[in-house]
C-alpha positions as a printed NumPy array, in Angstrom:
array([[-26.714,   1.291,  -3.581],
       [-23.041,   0.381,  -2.302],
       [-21.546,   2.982,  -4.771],
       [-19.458,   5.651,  -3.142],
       [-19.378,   3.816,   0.303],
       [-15.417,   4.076,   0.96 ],
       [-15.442,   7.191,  -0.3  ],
       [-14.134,  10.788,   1.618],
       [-14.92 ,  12.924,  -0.838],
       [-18.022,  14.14 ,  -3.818],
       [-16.614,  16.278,  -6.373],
       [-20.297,  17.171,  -8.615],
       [-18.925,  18.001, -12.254],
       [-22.025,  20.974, -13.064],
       [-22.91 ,  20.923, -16.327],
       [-25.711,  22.193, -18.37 ],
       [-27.714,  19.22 , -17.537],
       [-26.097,  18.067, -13.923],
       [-29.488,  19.617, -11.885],
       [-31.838,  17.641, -14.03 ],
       [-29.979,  14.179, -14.19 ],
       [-31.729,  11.219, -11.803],
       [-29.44 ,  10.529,  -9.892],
       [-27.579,  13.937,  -8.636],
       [-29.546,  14.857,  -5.468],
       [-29.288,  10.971,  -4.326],
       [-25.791,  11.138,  -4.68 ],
       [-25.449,  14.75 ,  -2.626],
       [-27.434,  13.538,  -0.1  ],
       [-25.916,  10.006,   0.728],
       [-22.704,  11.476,   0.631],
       [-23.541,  14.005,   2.867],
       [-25.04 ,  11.831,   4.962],
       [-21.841,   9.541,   4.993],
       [-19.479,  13.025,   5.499],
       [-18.145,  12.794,   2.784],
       [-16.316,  16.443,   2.163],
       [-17.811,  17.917,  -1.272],
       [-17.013,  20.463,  -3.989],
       [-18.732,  21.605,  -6.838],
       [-16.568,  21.822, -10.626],
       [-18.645,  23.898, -13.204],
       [-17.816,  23.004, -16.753],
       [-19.769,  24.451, -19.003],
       [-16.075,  26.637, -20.32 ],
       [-14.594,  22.997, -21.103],
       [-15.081,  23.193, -25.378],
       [-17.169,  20.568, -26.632],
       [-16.545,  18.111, -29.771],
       [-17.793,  21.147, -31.866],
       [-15.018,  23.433, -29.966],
       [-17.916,  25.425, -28.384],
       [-18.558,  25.554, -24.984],
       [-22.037,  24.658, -23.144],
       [-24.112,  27.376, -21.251],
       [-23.534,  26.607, -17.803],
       [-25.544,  24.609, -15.869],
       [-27.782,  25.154, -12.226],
       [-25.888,  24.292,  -9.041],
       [-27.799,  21.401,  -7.488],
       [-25.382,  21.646,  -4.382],
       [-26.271,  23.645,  -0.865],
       [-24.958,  27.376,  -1.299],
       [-22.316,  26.46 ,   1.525],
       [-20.329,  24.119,  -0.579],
       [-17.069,  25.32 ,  -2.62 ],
       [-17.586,  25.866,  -6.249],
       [-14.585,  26.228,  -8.956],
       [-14.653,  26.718, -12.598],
       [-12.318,  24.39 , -14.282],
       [-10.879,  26.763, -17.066],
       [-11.152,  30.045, -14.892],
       [ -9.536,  28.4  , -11.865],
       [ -7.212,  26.511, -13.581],
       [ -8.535,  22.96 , -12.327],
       [ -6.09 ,  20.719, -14.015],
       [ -3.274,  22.627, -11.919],
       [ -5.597,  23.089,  -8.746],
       [ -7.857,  20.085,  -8.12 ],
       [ -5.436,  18.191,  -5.925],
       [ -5.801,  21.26 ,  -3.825],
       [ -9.523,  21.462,  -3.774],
       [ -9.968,  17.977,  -2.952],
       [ -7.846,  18.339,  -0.288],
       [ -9.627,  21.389,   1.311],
       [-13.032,  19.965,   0.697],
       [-11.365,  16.402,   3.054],
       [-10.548,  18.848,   5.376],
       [-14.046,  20.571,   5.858],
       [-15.745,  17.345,   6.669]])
């Protein structure tokens, strides 16, 4: 219940699964209720222990919230940058 309180920020990591896990939509709405800036990461183009990657997944967040693929949009060299855009929309 406490989780996430001191936080500025929800990054959802949108996998094939992500829409259907329990505790998703609780999370989007408390932290939107907090302010908390968000951003959506799809990815489903991240290879897998087999070296395949998953299909991708449903966006469970609202359609006005940022989304980035991590391989396409090169997250490890850009997330600093998202994060810091999504602080800035709160």
């Amino acid at each position: 219940q406490d989780r996430g309180l001191a936080t500025t920020v929800t990054a959802v990591l949108i996998g094939a699964e992500t829409s259907n896990r329990r505790w998703v939509n609780y999370e989007i709405r408390e932290s939107l209720a907090r302010g908390n800036g968000l951003l959506g990461i799809y990815i489903h183009n991240i290879l897998d222990f087999n070296r395949r990657p998953d299909r991708m997944g449903v966006n469970p967040l609202p359609s006005t919230v940022p989304t980035y693929d991590w391989v396409r949009d090169n997250g490890y060299q850009n997330l600093g940058a998202w994060v810091d855009r999504a602080y800035a929309s709160r």
